GROMACS .gro file of C-alpha atoms in nm:
model
  110
    1UNK     CA    1   0.000   0.000   0.000
    2UNK     CA    2   0.145   0.335  -0.097
    3UNK     CA    3   0.101   0.672   0.062
    4UNK     CA    4  -0.090   0.786  -0.246
    5UNK     CA    5  -0.356   0.514  -0.225
    6UNK     CA    6  -0.713   0.605  -0.144
    7UNK     CA    7  -0.772   0.604   0.227
    8UNK     CA    8  -1.045   0.379   0.360
    9UNK     CA    9  -1.299   0.492   0.614
   10UNK     CA   10  -1.276   0.256   0.909
   11UNK     CA   11  -1.624   0.337   1.039
   12UNK     CA   12  -1.900   0.583   0.978
   13UNK     CA   13  -2.082   0.765   1.253
   14UNK     CA   14  -1.997   0.789   1.621
   15UNK     CA   15  -1.712   0.586   1.766
   16UNK     CA   16  -1.818   0.358   2.049
   17UNK     CA   17  -1.623   0.416   2.369
   18UNK     CA   18  -1.600   0.176   2.661
   19UNK     CA   19  -1.789   0.273   2.975
   20UNK     CA   20  -1.572   0.494   3.192
   21UNK     CA   21  -1.337   0.592   2.910
   22UNK     CA   22  -1.316   0.964   2.851
   23UNK     CA   23  -1.180   1.043   2.503
   24UNK     CA   24  -0.900   1.294   2.479
   25UNK     CA   25  -1.000   1.647   2.394
   26UNK     CA   26  -0.784   1.696   2.085
   27UNK     CA   27  -0.883   1.400   1.869
   28UNK     CA   28  -1.255   1.371   1.939
   29UNK     CA   29  -1.504   1.476   1.675
   30UNK     CA   30  -1.700   1.670   1.934
   31UNK     CA   31  -1.398   1.855   2.073
   32UNK     CA   32  -1.453   2.220   2.156
   33UNK     CA   33  -1.079   2.283   2.134
   34UNK     CA   34  -1.085   2.245   1.755
   35UNK     CA   35  -1.337   2.525   1.705
   36UNK     CA   36  -1.207   2.877   1.654
   37UNK     CA   37  -1.514   3.028   1.818
   38UNK     CA   38  -1.413   2.870   2.150
   39UNK     CA   39  -1.060   3.012   2.127
   40UNK     CA   40  -1.188   3.357   2.031
   41UNK     CA   41  -1.422   3.351   2.330
   42UNK     CA   42  -1.140   3.259   2.566
   43UNK     CA   43  -0.925   3.537   2.417
   44UNK     CA   44  -1.204   3.790   2.467
   45UNK     CA   45  -1.243   3.685   2.830
   46UNK     CA   46  -0.870   3.745   2.874
   47UNK     CA   47  -0.891   4.083   2.698
   48UNK     CA   48  -1.165   4.184   2.941
   49UNK     CA   49  -0.900   4.208   3.213
   50UNK     CA   50  -0.748   4.506   3.030
   51UNK     CA   51  -1.088   4.676   3.019
   52UNK     CA   52  -1.133   4.599   3.389
   53UNK     CA   53  -0.796   4.763   3.449
   54UNK     CA   54  -0.920   5.075   3.272
   55UNK     CA   55  -1.228   5.066   3.495
   56UNK     CA   56  -1.018   5.048   3.812
   57UNK     CA   57  -0.767   5.305   3.689
   58UNK     CA   58  -1.038   5.553   3.590
   59UNK     CA   59  -1.225   5.551   3.918
   60UNK     CA   60  -0.910   5.528   4.131
   61UNK     CA   61  -0.750   5.823   3.954
   62UNK     CA   62  -1.071   6.024   3.985
   63UNK     CA   63  -1.087   5.959   4.359
   64UNK     CA   64  -0.745   6.121   4.412
   65UNK     CA   65  -0.785   6.384   4.141
   66UNK     CA   66  -0.487   6.278   3.932
   67UNK     CA   67  -0.680   6.247   3.604
   68UNK     CA   68  -0.906   6.504   3.448
   69UNK     CA   69  -1.132   6.244   3.284
   70UNK     CA   70  -1.125   5.974   3.552
   71UNK     CA   71  -1.501   5.923   3.565
   72UNK     CA   72  -1.524   5.890   3.188
   73UNK     CA   73  -1.234   5.641   3.181
   74UNK     CA   74  -1.393   5.437   3.460
   75UNK     CA   75  -1.732   5.434   3.292
   76UNK     CA   76  -1.590   5.338   2.952
   77UNK     CA   77  -1.382   5.066   3.118
   78UNK     CA   78  -1.685   4.927   3.300
   79UNK     CA   79  -1.901   4.922   2.988
   80UNK     CA   80  -1.623   4.765   2.781
   81UNK     CA   81  -1.564   4.501   3.048
   82UNK     CA   82  -1.929   4.396   3.051
   83UNK     CA   83  -1.965   4.395   2.672
   84UNK     CA   84  -1.640   4.203   2.613
   85UNK     CA   85  -1.719   3.947   2.886
   86UNK     CA   86  -2.071   3.884   2.756
   87UNK     CA   87  -1.941   3.843   2.402
   88UNK     CA   88  -1.663   3.610   2.520
   89UNK     CA   89  -1.901   3.393   2.723
   90UNK     CA   90  -2.141   3.375   2.426
   91UNK     CA   91  -1.857   3.270   2.193
   92UNK     CA   92  -1.746   2.994   2.433
   93UNK     CA   93  -2.107   2.879   2.474
   94UNK     CA   94  -2.165   2.855   2.098
   95UNK     CA   95  -1.819   2.706   2.044
   96UNK     CA   96  -1.909   2.419   2.278
   97UNK     CA   97  -2.237   2.340   2.101
   98UNK     CA   98  -2.092   2.030   1.930
   99UNK     CA   99  -1.995   1.890   2.270
  100UNK     CA  100  -2.341   1.955   2.414
  101UNK     CA  101  -2.497   1.783   2.111
  102UNK     CA  102  -2.262   1.487   2.160
  103UNK     CA  103  -2.360   1.458   2.527
  104UNK     CA  104  -2.729   1.473   2.439
  105UNK     CA  105  -2.691   1.214   2.160
  106UNK     CA  106  -2.490   0.964   2.360
  107UNK     CA  107  -2.613   1.030   2.713
  108UNK     CA  108  -2.257   1.064   2.844
  109UNK     CA  109  -2.212   1.246   3.172
  110UNK     CA  110  -1.871   1.399   3.249
   0.00000   0.00000   0.00000
């Protein structure tokens, strides 16, 4: 058999796992780690820490009078934090939809 031969499909449909076996995350068809939406959501959640820093900086600098626009910076930081977090959580939720479908189809609990 050469490397250029047609590849055969070993099975079609869902693989059958033994009871108690948890498939690895990378090579499962239902893996959330292979979907870009999941990674974008996790990145947005991480980016929200920068917006939260702007929130803290704005209100802290306003309380001591070191920034002219402290209230505006704090408000913008708070709004950005909420919007970015909600978007990130939604992306992760939709990115994991294949896993939720897999759990519903197979009845697996883990």
